[in-house]
Amino acid sequence: MATIPKKETIEAANAMRNETSTHLANAIRDKMPAEFRNDVSRCDGTLEGLRGFGDAVTSYDAYYTPFMKLLGRIAFVVVKNALFENPFAIFKKGILEYGESIEEIFIQMAEPHQYDKLDDLPEWHMLKEESTEIETAFYRINYQVYYKKSIRKREVKMAFLSENGVADLIDRIVQTMYQAATLDNYLIVMYMLGRKLVEGKMRSVYVDDANMDKFMGYIRGLSNDLSLPAGSNYTESGVINPTPISKQVVLISSWFEGTLDAESLAYAFHDDKVNFLQRKLVINKFSDIDFNRVKKLLSTKKGQTFKEFTKEELDFLDSIKVIDVSEDYFMLYTAEYEMTDFFNGEKLGWNYWLHDWEIIATSPFETAVAITSIDNSQGVNITINPTSVAISELNKVTPVTVTVSGGVGITKKADFFINSITGNYIPVWEEVSDNVINLRVLKPESGEYQAGTFNLGATVTLPNGTKKTSQIVVNVNATNV
């Protein structure tokens, strides 16, 4: 089970950064060993009192070590709670209490049955089980980095020379590691999102932005579509899983957001201004992302290969104005987030390490769609392999594969269909994986088997709303009737 810090805890942690040195020193003193508390009195609010406290801490190693550990602990409280204030914090599911993986389960809808077929079925048919189609997705820790910060003893001594010195010292520990962790979490999610988009694993829709009123109206209609149960075009796995408008979150380009007022955007997403602003996340242009830093976040030993974006891909990504996703689309969990410390006697410094282990993924069962002002519908090709099929045996499996090529950001998952059936038999297929099926022909439910042909087709929906289709002819001439 994942947990998220309470809002009050986060606010209290952030308040520490604004406390005076006197307040922080006394807070640390109250948690120091009894020997220290007996030898060193509480700071009285004067600089002389603060300096005396600092001299006691830095002059005796038995006091210096626990002080620096407590200082790091305070810094970590601030860093840990700030984790839930990064740009993608709205999608954070929390900190895993145990384990290193998450399993997501999606149960497919039950199939309908006709009453008029009951007369043709045996009495025991009512006892026959109908298996539930269950799909699962596993998410494991796939992001592990650490950050390091060193504090020299001289810096600690100087912290007790000013009223805000101790707070500044904590901030020095916090800022370098917290800002880095926050930035890197944002960068790695943006990189993952960019790969999903250019590889067609998230559907993109082309809308002409020449007329902004029509553009906003289309966004409103698309938001409606995601909330309706009829389609499966907006989930990566193709399952039907509508997202209520109240559970949709809007990612919007910073430049596009700057051209619109909040009321217009709120109208497009069926909400008032106040509620909409809580479900809106402004993101950078993809071409502004520091991909050289992203490379450092991927582990080559774990097979995490960085894929460069081409100019064509970056142009496509930068043309995206809005991304509408389910609030559960991003699977962001923190597995380990802790600080460790060690005294470096050689450098007279204290080293702090921040360890950040995350699960960073997207759900194949949740809705997501991008709205782009570039139409990449041209040049898309669908190839069915084999190019022709001859079936000579009933119930014999024939593997069929579809390849979708061309066009940046085109959905690569095709939908299969069968039409133009001649003869008497039942053609069926079962999905093995994306764009791979096993095709079979069964005996007819009534009448005698007759040879014939049918068309097997595959289709993808293009960003401009049209469909690209390819078909092959399947000859059926079974001999084992």
Tab-separated table of C-alpha atoms in Angstrom:
chain	number	residue	atom	x	y	z
A	1	MET	CA	0.000	0.000	0.000
A	2	ALA	CA	1.310	3.441	-0.921
A	3	THR	CA	1.021	6.417	1.443
A	4	ILE	CA	1.068	10.153	0.790
A	5	PRO	CA	2.069	12.676	3.481
A	6	LYS	CA	-0.761	14.798	4.836
A	7	LYS	CA	-0.972	18.386	3.646
A	8	GLU	CA	-0.305	19.598	7.209
A	9	THR	CA	2.915	17.526	7.326
A	10	ILE	CA	4.152	19.033	4.066
A	11	GLU	CA	3.355	22.566	5.246
A	12	ALA	CA	5.113	21.972	8.583
A	13	ALA	CA	8.201	20.637	6.799
A	14	ASN	CA	8.370	23.638	4.507
A	15	ALA	CA	7.930	25.979	7.473
A	16	MET	CA	11.199	24.650	8.907
A	17	ARG	CA	13.079	26.382	6.124
A	18	ASN	CA	11.824	29.759	7.333
A	19	GLU	CA	12.647	29.272	10.996
A	20	THR	CA	15.375	31.311	12.733
A	21	SER	CA	18.723	29.783	13.630
A	22	THR	CA	17.835	30.117	17.318
A	23	HIS	CA	14.617	28.137	16.899
A	24	LEU	CA	16.310	25.408	14.836
A	25	ALA	CA	19.282	25.161	17.197
A	26	ASN	CA	16.962	24.744	20.188
A	27	ALA	CA	14.862	22.180	18.308
A	28	ILE	CA	18.020	20.143	17.617
A	29	ARG	CA	19.270	20.620	21.200
A	30	ASP	CA	16.051	19.093	22.567
A	31	LYS	CA	16.840	15.888	20.659
A	32	MET	CA	20.553	15.775	21.475
A	33	PRO	CA	21.991	13.336	24.096
A	34	ALA	CA	21.411	14.202	27.779
A	35	GLU	CA	25.119	15.008	28.253
A	36	PHE	CA	24.871	17.778	25.659
A	37	ARG	CA	21.664	19.178	27.127
A	38	ASN	CA	23.319	19.300	30.553
A	39	ASP	CA	26.434	21.066	29.233
A	40	VAL	CA	24.833	23.465	26.743
A	41	SER	CA	21.936	25.729	27.602
A	42	ARG	CA	19.196	26.752	25.174
A	43	CYS	CA	19.890	29.676	22.868
A	44	ASP	CA	18.486	32.881	24.334
A	45	GLY	CA	17.849	34.631	20.999
A	46	THR	CA	21.077	36.650	20.994
A	47	LEU	CA	23.966	36.208	18.581
A	48	GLU	CA	26.274	35.614	21.536
A	49	GLY	CA	24.108	32.746	22.713
A	50	LEU	CA	23.969	31.286	19.185
A	51	ARG	CA	27.756	31.496	18.789
A	52	GLY	CA	28.277	29.803	22.144
A	53	PHE	CA	25.969	26.999	21.017
A	54	GLY	CA	27.938	26.689	17.772
A	55	ASP	CA	31.297	26.577	19.563
A	56	ALA	CA	30.047	23.745	21.787
A	57	VAL	CA	28.827	21.776	18.770
A	58	THR	CA	31.907	22.193	16.561
A	59	SER	CA	34.598	21.900	19.222
A	60	TYR	CA	33.759	18.445	20.533
A	61	ASP	CA	33.281	15.463	18.168
A	62	ALA	CA	30.963	13.697	20.610
A	63	TYR	CA	28.536	16.625	20.114
A	64	TYR	CA	29.358	17.417	16.489
A	65	THR	CA	28.420	13.962	15.161
A	66	PRO	CA	24.872	13.735	16.606
A	67	PHE	CA	24.279	17.397	15.704
A	68	MET	CA	25.123	16.818	12.033
A	69	LYS	CA	22.985	13.684	11.947
A	70	LEU	CA	20.011	15.598	13.367
A	71	LEU	CA	20.675	18.442	10.939
A	72	GLY	CA	20.556	15.954	8.060
A	73	ARG	CA	17.386	14.436	9.459
A	74	ILE	CA	15.656	17.834	9.464
A	75	ALA	CA	16.872	18.464	5.923
A	76	PHE	CA	15.521	15.078	4.825
A	77	VAL	CA	12.077	15.807	6.281
A	78	VAL	CA	11.951	18.888	4.078
A	79	VAL	CA	13.255	17.013	1.023
A	80	LYS	CA	10.949	14.009	1.501
A	81	ASN	CA	7.779	16.053	1.757
A	82	ALA	CA	8.815	18.330	-1.083
A	83	LEU	CA	8.766	15.180	-3.246
A	84	PHE	CA	4.995	15.614	-3.436
A	85	GLU	CA	5.226	19.174	-4.719
A	86	ASN	CA	7.024	18.536	-8.017
A	87	PRO	CA	5.221	19.322	-11.325
A	88	PHE	CA	3.813	15.789	-11.694
A	89	ALA	CA	2.874	15.498	-7.998
A	90	ILE	CA	-0.819	15.320	-8.902
A	91	PHE	CA	-0.101	11.844	-10.321
A	92	LYS	CA	2.021	10.589	-7.413
A	93	LYS	CA	0.426	7.495	-5.901
A	94	GLY	CA	2.577	7.615	-2.760
A	95	ILE	CA	5.469	5.846	-1.065
A	96	LEU	CA	5.455	2.037	-1.173
A	97	GLU	CA	5.499	0.613	2.330
A	98	TYR	CA	6.949	-2.706	1.169
A	99	GLY	CA	7.745	-4.651	-1.985
A	100	GLU	CA	9.254	-3.469	-5.236
A	101	SER	CA	6.435	-4.020	-7.724
A	102	ILE	CA	2.827	-3.049	-8.392
A	103	GLU	CA	0.232	-5.176	-10.182
A	104	GLU	CA	-2.673	-3.492	-11.953
A	105	ILE	CA	-5.671	-5.649	-12.846
A	106	PHE	CA	-8.345	-4.814	-15.413
A	107	ILE	CA	-11.430	-7.017	-15.830
A	108	GLN	CA	-12.975	-6.982	-19.279
A	109	MET	CA	-16.714	-6.488	-19.749
A	110	ALA	CA	-18.951	-9.573	-19.809
A	111	GLU	CA	-20.161	-10.741	-23.226
A	112	PRO	CA	-23.897	-10.503	-24.072
A	113	HIS	CA	-25.922	-13.639	-24.900
A	114	GLN	CA	-29.201	-14.101	-26.804
A	115	TYR	CA	-32.129	-15.902	-25.205
A	116	ASP	CA	-33.287	-17.272	-28.572
A	117	LYS	CA	-30.254	-19.602	-28.695
A	118	LEU	CA	-31.136	-21.352	-25.421
A	119	ASP	CA	-33.441	-23.848	-27.186
A	120	ASP	CA	-30.479	-25.203	-29.176
A	121	LEU	CA	-28.290	-25.742	-26.097
A	122	PRO	CA	-28.230	-28.804	-23.790
A	123	GLU	CA	-29.715	-28.592	-20.283
A	124	TRP	CA	-26.311	-28.717	-18.633
A	125	HIS	CA	-25.208	-25.591	-20.469
A	126	MET	CA	-26.352	-23.470	-17.524
A	127	LEU	CA	-23.605	-25.101	-15.417
A	128	LYS	CA	-20.870	-24.286	-17.905
A	129	GLU	CA	-18.432	-21.704	-16.577
A	130	GLU	CA	-17.657	-18.603	-18.580
A	131	SER	CA	-14.126	-17.473	-17.899
A	132	THR	CA	-13.573	-13.860	-16.974
A	133	GLU	CA	-11.138	-12.091	-19.258
A	134	ILE	CA	-8.597	-10.435	-16.971
A	135	GLU	CA	-5.705	-8.280	-18.124
A	136	THR	CA	-2.801	-7.382	-15.887
A	137	ALA	CA	0.129	-4.977	-15.957
A	138	PHE	CA	3.175	-5.216	-13.688
A	139	TYR	CA	5.281	-2.243	-12.698
A	140	ARG	CA	8.695	-2.666	-11.106
A	141	ILE	CA	11.294	-0.250	-9.782
A	142	ASN	CA	12.856	1.159	-12.947
A	143	TYR	CA	14.462	4.385	-11.747
A	144	GLN	CA	17.311	4.455	-9.208
A	145	VAL	CA	19.564	7.468	-8.716
A	146	TYR	CA	21.355	9.124	-5.821
A	147	TYR	CA	22.604	12.626	-5.068
A	148	LYS	CA	25.520	13.723	-2.895
A	149	LYS	CA	26.210	16.896	-0.919
A	150	SER	CA	29.235	17.704	1.266
A	151	ILE	CA	29.252	20.215	4.145
A	152	ARG	CA	32.648	21.307	5.507
A	153	LYS	CA	33.146	21.948	9.229
A	154	ARG	CA	34.035	25.572	8.525
A	155	GLU	CA	30.592	26.062	6.927
A	156	VAL	CA	28.961	24.723	10.084
A	157	LYS	CA	30.946	27.126	12.253
A	158	MET	CA	29.949	30.065	10.062
A	159	ALA	CA	26.284	29.071	10.287
A	160	PHE	CA	26.266	30.192	13.927
A	161	LEU	CA	27.474	33.682	13.099
A	162	SER	CA	24.137	34.987	11.808
A	163	GLU	CA	20.499	34.742	12.819
A	164	ASN	CA	19.565	32.814	9.647
A	165	GLY	CA	22.775	30.828	9.336
A	166	VAL	CA	21.461	27.444	10.521
A	167	ALA	CA	18.380	27.731	8.317
A	168	ASP	CA	20.644	28.632	5.376
A	169	LEU	CA	22.825	25.622	6.109
A	170	ILE	CA	19.786	23.316	5.999
A	171	ASP	CA	18.662	25.035	2.822
A	172	ARG	CA	22.071	24.397	1.258
A	173	ILE	CA	21.648	20.683	1.904
A	174	VAL	CA	18.016	20.696	0.771
A	175	GLN	CA	18.192	22.876	-2.311
A	176	THR	CA	20.947	21.077	-4.207
A	177	MET	CA	19.479	17.612	-3.734
A	178	TYR	CA	15.768	18.450	-3.659
A	179	GLN	CA	15.917	20.631	-6.763
A	180	ALA	CA	17.911	17.971	-8.593
A	181	ALA	CA	15.498	15.170	-7.577
A	182	THR	CA	12.465	17.282	-8.498
A	183	LEU	CA	13.930	18.261	-11.866
A	184	ASP	CA	14.991	14.710	-12.702
A	185	ASN	CA	11.596	13.252	-11.800
A	186	TYR	CA	10.021	15.788	-14.150
A	187	LEU	CA	12.550	15.149	-16.937
A	188	ILE	CA	12.215	11.355	-16.862
A	189	VAL	CA	8.404	11.532	-16.953
A	190	MET	CA	8.547	14.004	-19.865
A	191	TYR	CA	10.965	11.711	-21.718
A	192	MET	CA	8.683	8.706	-21.141
A	193	LEU	CA	5.694	10.749	-22.299
A	194	GLY	CA	7.549	11.860	-25.436
A	195	ARG	CA	8.455	8.277	-26.347
A	196	LYS	CA	4.842	7.173	-25.854
A	197	LEU	CA	3.684	9.931	-28.203
A	198	VAL	CA	6.162	9.491	-31.066
A	199	GLU	CA	5.822	5.701	-30.971
A	200	GLY	CA	2.043	5.954	-31.276
A	201	LYS	CA	1.326	4.352	-27.897
A	202	MET	CA	-0.862	7.318	-27.048
A	203	ARG	CA	-3.402	8.400	-29.624
A	204	SER	CA	-2.900	11.844	-31.167
A	205	VAL	CA	-5.655	13.859	-32.850
A	206	TYR	CA	-5.041	16.605	-35.390
A	207	VAL	CA	-7.033	19.823	-34.972
A	208	ASP	CA	-6.532	22.939	-37.099
A	209	ASP	CA	-5.784	25.791	-34.682
A	210	ALA	CA	-6.431	28.582	-37.220
A	211	ASN	CA	-9.874	29.147	-35.676
A	212	MET	CA	-9.464	29.090	-31.897
A	213	ASP	CA	-13.208	28.890	-31.173
A	214	LYS	CA	-13.497	25.704	-33.240
A	215	PHE	CA	-10.293	24.417	-31.691
A	216	MET	CA	-11.619	24.831	-28.143
A	217	GLY	CA	-14.938	23.312	-29.193
A	218	TYR	CA	-13.131	20.235	-30.497
A	219	ILE	CA	-11.255	19.888	-27.223
A	220	ARG	CA	-14.575	19.974	-25.392
A	221	GLY	CA	-15.956	17.246	-27.659
A	222	LEU	CA	-12.860	15.113	-27.184
A	223	SER	CA	-13.178	15.428	-23.415
A	224	ASN	CA	-16.759	14.184	-23.821
A	225	ASP	CA	-15.519	11.234	-25.891
A	226	LEU	CA	-13.160	10.090	-23.161
A	227	SER	CA	-16.041	9.994	-20.694
A	228	LEU	CA	-18.344	7.888	-22.897
A	229	PRO	CA	-18.344	4.056	-22.817
A	230	ALA	CA	-18.562	3.320	-26.545
A	231	GLY	CA	-14.969	3.601	-27.731
A	232	SER	CA	-11.663	1.913	-26.945
A	233	ASN	CA	-9.493	4.201	-29.063
A	234	TYR	CA	-8.017	6.113	-26.153
A	235	THR	CA	-6.340	3.359	-24.108
A	236	GLU	CA	-3.017	1.827	-25.094
A	237	SER	CA	-4.336	-1.722	-24.631
A	238	GLY	CA	-7.601	-1.045	-26.465
A	239	VAL	CA	-9.826	-1.879	-23.476
A	240	ILE	CA	-13.028	0.073	-22.895
A	241	ASN	CA	-12.500	2.155	-19.782
A	242	PRO	CA	-14.179	5.592	-19.905
A	243	THR	CA	-12.851	8.416	-17.722
A	244	PRO	CA	-15.408	10.778	-16.133
A	245	ILE	CA	-14.716	14.420	-16.890
A	246	SER	CA	-14.098	15.048	-13.183
A	247	LYS	CA	-11.197	12.549	-13.287
A	248	GLN	CA	-9.506	13.964	-16.396
A	249	VAL	CA	-6.282	15.942	-15.979
A	250	VAL	CA	-5.054	18.408	-18.591
A	251	LEU	CA	-1.390	18.750	-19.559
A	252	ILE	CA	-0.998	21.941	-21.555
A	253	SER	CA	1.909	23.480	-23.451
A	254	SER	CA	3.290	26.536	-21.646
A	255	TRP	CA	3.235	28.608	-24.837
A	256	PHE	CA	-0.300	27.584	-25.762
A	257	GLU	CA	-1.544	28.188	-22.226
A	258	GLY	CA	-0.151	31.715	-22.423
A	259	THR	CA	-2.418	32.549	-25.373
A	260	LEU	CA	-5.647	31.555	-23.613
A	261	ASP	CA	-7.497	32.723	-20.562
A	262	ALA	CA	-8.445	30.331	-17.771
A	263	GLU	CA	-12.176	30.745	-18.441
A	264	SER	CA	-11.822	29.477	-22.041
A	265	LEU	CA	-9.851	26.439	-20.937
A	266	ALA	CA	-12.254	25.708	-18.092
A	267	TYR	CA	-15.185	25.849	-20.533
A	268	ALA	CA	-13.440	23.412	-22.883
A	269	PHE	CA	-13.192	20.908	-20.036
A	270	HIS	CA	-16.686	21.407	-18.611
A	271	ASP	CA	-15.561	23.053	-15.384
A	272	ASP	CA	-15.398	26.340	-13.547
A	273	LYS	CA	-12.151	28.253	-13.342
A	274	VAL	CA	-11.265	27.299	-9.755
A	275	ASN	CA	-11.737	23.537	-10.171
A	276	PHE	CA	-10.062	23.492	-13.583
A	277	LEU	CA	-6.885	25.128	-12.298
A	278	GLN	CA	-6.516	22.219	-9.848
A	279	ARG	CA	-6.599	19.726	-12.741
A	280	LYS	CA	-4.268	21.624	-15.089
A	281	LEU	CA	-0.544	20.990	-15.415
A	282	VAL	CA	1.581	23.314	-17.562
A	283	ILE	CA	4.521	21.535	-19.224
A	284	ASN	CA	7.553	22.634	-21.235
A	285	LYS	CA	8.038	22.334	-24.944
A	286	PHE	CA	9.703	18.983	-25.543
A	287	SER	CA	12.529	20.651	-27.493
A	288	ASP	CA	13.419	22.583	-24.299
A	289	ILE	CA	14.030	19.404	-22.284
A	290	ASP	CA	17.640	18.735	-21.240
A	291	PHE	CA	17.994	15.294	-22.811
A	292	ASN	CA	21.703	15.138	-21.961
A	293	ARG	CA	20.675	15.075	-18.304
A	294	VAL	CA	18.014	12.456	-19.086
A	295	LYS	CA	20.752	10.158	-20.400
A	296	LYS	CA	22.339	10.201	-16.927
A	297	LEU	CA	19.066	9.001	-15.400
A	298	LEU	CA	18.934	5.782	-17.431
A	299	SER	CA	20.815	2.658	-16.358
A	300	THR	CA	22.600	1.043	-19.309
A	301	LYS	CA	23.357	-2.020	-17.159
A	302	LYS	CA	19.601	-2.566	-16.842
A	303	GLY	CA	19.087	-2.199	-20.574
A	304	GLN	CA	17.637	1.314	-20.378
A	305	THR	CA	18.758	2.719	-23.728
A	306	PHE	CA	18.230	6.394	-24.442
A	307	LYS	CA	16.542	6.990	-27.793
A	308	GLU	CA	17.301	10.310	-29.423
A	309	PHE	CA	14.376	12.276	-30.813
A	310	THR	CA	14.715	13.238	-34.477
A	311	LYS	CA	13.926	16.781	-35.622
A	312	GLU	CA	10.692	15.506	-37.163
A	313	GLU	CA	9.717	13.900	-33.855
A	314	LEU	CA	10.532	17.050	-31.851
A	315	ASP	CA	8.525	19.179	-34.304
A	316	PHE	CA	5.595	16.840	-33.782
A	317	LEU	CA	5.953	16.922	-29.988
A	318	ASP	CA	6.201	20.723	-29.945
A	319	SER	CA	3.006	20.940	-32.004
A	320	ILE	CA	1.044	19.268	-29.210
A	321	LYS	CA	-1.152	21.839	-27.503
A	322	VAL	CA	-3.048	19.723	-24.984
A	323	ILE	CA	-2.839	16.203	-23.559
A	324	ASP	CA	-5.950	14.929	-21.774
A	325	VAL	CA	-5.274	11.968	-19.471
A	326	SER	CA	-7.015	10.016	-16.748
A	327	GLU	CA	-5.805	10.923	-13.265
A	328	ASP	CA	-4.633	7.290	-13.037
A	329	TYR	CA	-2.762	7.255	-16.355
A	330	PHE	CA	0.657	7.862	-14.817
A	331	MET	CA	1.845	5.125	-12.462
A	332	LEU	CA	4.276	7.042	-10.266
A	333	TYR	CA	5.331	5.367	-7.017
A	334	THR	CA	8.252	6.065	-4.712
A	335	ALA	CA	9.883	2.848	-3.507
A	336	GLU	CA	12.840	4.254	-1.568
A	337	TYR	CA	13.523	7.866	-0.693
A	338	GLU	CA	16.012	8.275	2.104
A	339	MET	CA	19.080	10.169	3.198
A	340	THR	CA	22.290	8.679	4.590
A	341	ASP	CA	25.364	10.447	5.991
A	342	PHE	CA	29.040	9.866	6.735
A	343	PHE	CA	31.832	11.977	8.260
A	344	ASN	CA	34.870	12.409	6.019
A	345	GLY	CA	37.784	12.812	8.434
A	346	GLU	CA	40.207	13.502	5.618
A	347	LYS	CA	38.281	16.542	4.356
A	348	LEU	CA	36.791	17.546	7.729
A	349	GLY	CA	33.409	17.403	6.038
A	350	TRP	CA	30.083	15.682	6.382
A	351	ASN	CA	28.714	13.864	3.327
A	352	TYR	CA	24.984	13.447	2.751
A	353	TRP	CA	23.431	11.145	0.157
A	354	LEU	CA	19.837	11.244	-1.075
A	355	HIS	CA	18.644	7.943	-2.598
A	356	ASP	CA	15.648	8.025	-4.933
A	357	TRP	CA	14.081	4.778	-6.201
A	358	GLU	CA	10.905	5.081	-8.244
A	359	ILE	CA	8.377	3.247	-10.350
A	360	ILE	CA	7.748	5.466	-13.375
A	361	ALA	CA	5.288	4.111	-15.926
A	362	THR	CA	1.924	4.614	-17.595
A	363	SER	CA	-1.167	2.425	-17.387
A	364	PRO	CA	-2.263	0.643	-20.583
A	365	PHE	CA	-5.833	0.597	-19.253
A	366	GLU	CA	-6.338	4.348	-18.695
A	367	THR	CA	-7.365	6.937	-21.284
A	368	ALA	CA	-4.952	9.440	-22.811
A	369	VAL	CA	-5.070	11.548	-25.975
A	370	ALA	CA	-2.903	14.335	-27.385
A	371	ILE	CA	-4.189	17.221	-29.517
A	372	THR	CA	-1.716	18.386	-32.148
A	373	SER	CA	-1.683	21.113	-34.811
A	374	ILE	CA	0.452	19.007	-37.215
A	375	ASP	CA	-1.296	16.424	-39.396
A	376	ASN	CA	0.929	13.345	-39.677
A	377	SER	CA	-1.693	11.234	-41.438
A	378	GLN	CA	0.127	11.115	-44.780
A	379	GLY	CA	2.544	8.344	-45.697
A	380	VAL	CA	1.091	5.710	-43.364
A	381	ASN	CA	1.228	2.119	-44.647
A	382	ILE	CA	-0.321	-1.091	-43.318
A	383	THR	CA	1.235	-4.418	-44.309
A	384	ILE	CA	-0.454	-7.759	-43.593
A	385	ASN	CA	1.785	-10.802	-43.514
A	386	PRO	CA	1.257	-13.247	-45.145
A	387	THR	CA	-0.140	-11.325	-48.100
A	388	SER	CA	-2.510	-14.198	-48.915
A	389	VAL	CA	-3.798	-17.156	-46.908
A	390	ALA	CA	-5.123	-20.544	-47.998
A	391	ILE	CA	-6.846	-22.592	-45.287
A	392	SER	CA	-7.004	-26.331	-46.011
A	393	GLU	CA	-8.000	-27.587	-42.533
A	394	LEU	CA	-10.760	-26.596	-40.141
A	395	ASN	CA	-9.582	-25.395	-36.720
A	396	LYS	CA	-5.980	-25.080	-37.921
A	397	VAL	CA	-4.171	-21.987	-36.601
A	398	THR	CA	-2.680	-19.565	-39.110
A	399	PRO	CA	-0.602	-16.726	-37.570
A	400	VAL	CA	-1.146	-13.294	-39.129
A	401	THR	CA	0.956	-10.210	-38.395
A	402	VAL	CA	0.289	-6.559	-39.172
A	403	THR	CA	2.939	-3.843	-39.463
A	404	VAL	CA	2.017	-0.146	-39.367
A	405	SER	CA	4.754	2.143	-40.684
A	406	GLY	CA	5.243	5.813	-41.554
A	407	GLY	CA	4.016	8.933	-39.802
A	408	VAL	CA	5.330	10.216	-36.474
A	409	GLY	CA	2.961	9.633	-33.574
A	410	ILE	CA	0.648	7.344	-35.519
A	411	THR	CA	-1.084	4.684	-33.439
A	412	LYS	CA	0.620	1.440	-34.401
A	413	LYS	CA	-2.047	-0.864	-32.948
A	414	ALA	CA	-4.405	-2.031	-35.699
A	415	ASP	CA	-7.994	-3.263	-35.391
A	416	PHE	CA	-8.832	-6.468	-37.300
A	417	PHE	CA	-12.080	-7.172	-39.150
A	418	ILE	CA	-13.567	-9.783	-41.480
A	419	ASN	CA	-16.028	-9.137	-44.318
A	420	SER	CA	-17.205	-10.364	-47.740
A	421	ILE	CA	-17.701	-13.984	-46.638
A	422	THR	CA	-18.696	-16.526	-49.263
A	423	GLY	CA	-19.387	-20.201	-48.474
A	424	ASN	CA	-20.593	-21.647	-45.159
A	425	TYR	CA	-18.153	-21.733	-42.210
A	426	ILE	CA	-17.196	-19.509	-39.262
A	427	PRO	CA	-13.944	-17.509	-39.481
A	428	VAL	CA	-12.556	-16.507	-36.058
A	429	TRP	CA	-9.363	-14.998	-34.672
A	430	GLU	CA	-7.782	-14.540	-31.278
A	431	GLU	CA	-5.290	-11.826	-30.393
A	432	VAL	CA	-1.832	-13.078	-29.419
A	433	SER	CA	-0.279	-9.639	-28.919
A	434	ASP	CA	-0.516	-6.206	-30.499
A	435	ASN	CA	-0.962	-6.668	-34.264
A	436	VAL	CA	-0.542	-10.459	-34.070
A	437	ILE	CA	-3.517	-12.836	-34.322
A	438	ASN	CA	-4.172	-16.546	-34.772
A	439	LEU	CA	-6.715	-17.073	-37.555
A	440	ARG	CA	-8.928	-20.202	-37.705
A	441	VAL	CA	-11.998	-21.484	-39.524
A	442	LEU	CA	-14.678	-23.480	-37.661
A	443	LYS	CA	-17.597	-25.643	-38.763
A	444	PRO	CA	-20.832	-23.745	-39.384
A	445	GLU	CA	-23.443	-23.731	-36.596
A	446	SER	CA	-26.115	-24.848	-39.082
A	447	GLY	CA	-26.120	-26.298	-42.567
A	448	GLU	CA	-23.318	-28.059	-44.391
A	449	TYR	CA	-19.814	-26.705	-44.774
A	450	GLN	CA	-19.113	-24.959	-48.068
A	451	ALA	CA	-15.756	-23.676	-49.284
A	452	GLY	CA	-15.366	-20.026	-50.134
A	453	THR	CA	-13.371	-16.864	-49.455
A	454	PHE	CA	-13.409	-13.921	-47.086
A	455	ASN	CA	-11.465	-10.716	-46.594
A	456	LEU	CA	-9.271	-10.211	-43.522
A	457	GLY	CA	-8.555	-6.548	-42.905
A	458	ALA	CA	-6.646	-4.301	-40.526
A	459	THR	CA	-7.306	-0.625	-39.883
A	460	VAL	CA	-5.827	2.232	-37.871
A	461	THR	CA	-7.396	5.589	-37.034
A	462	LEU	CA	-5.259	8.499	-38.241
A	463	PRO	CA	-4.854	11.826	-36.407
A	464	ASN	CA	-7.129	13.637	-38.889
A	465	GLY	CA	-9.989	11.227	-38.120
A	466	THR	CA	-9.757	9.159	-41.294
A	467	LYS	CA	-8.928	5.453	-41.336
A	468	LYS	CA	-6.149	3.650	-43.144
A	469	THR	CA	-7.117	0.101	-44.134
A	470	SER	CA	-5.474	-2.905	-45.756
A	471	GLN	CA	-7.087	-6.248	-46.673
A	472	ILE	CA	-6.038	-9.689	-47.912
A	473	VAL	CA	-8.150	-12.471	-49.401
A	474	VAL	CA	-8.370	-15.734	-47.447
A	475	ASN	CA	-9.249	-18.853	-49.464
A	476	VAL	CA	-11.058	-21.572	-47.495
A	477	ASN	CA	-10.977	-25.079	-48.942
A	478	ALA	CA	-10.896	-27.439	-45.949
A	479	THR	CA	-10.472	-31.161	-46.533
A	480	ASN	CA	-11.025	-32.421	-42.959
A	481	VAL	CA	-14.790	-31.713	-42.872
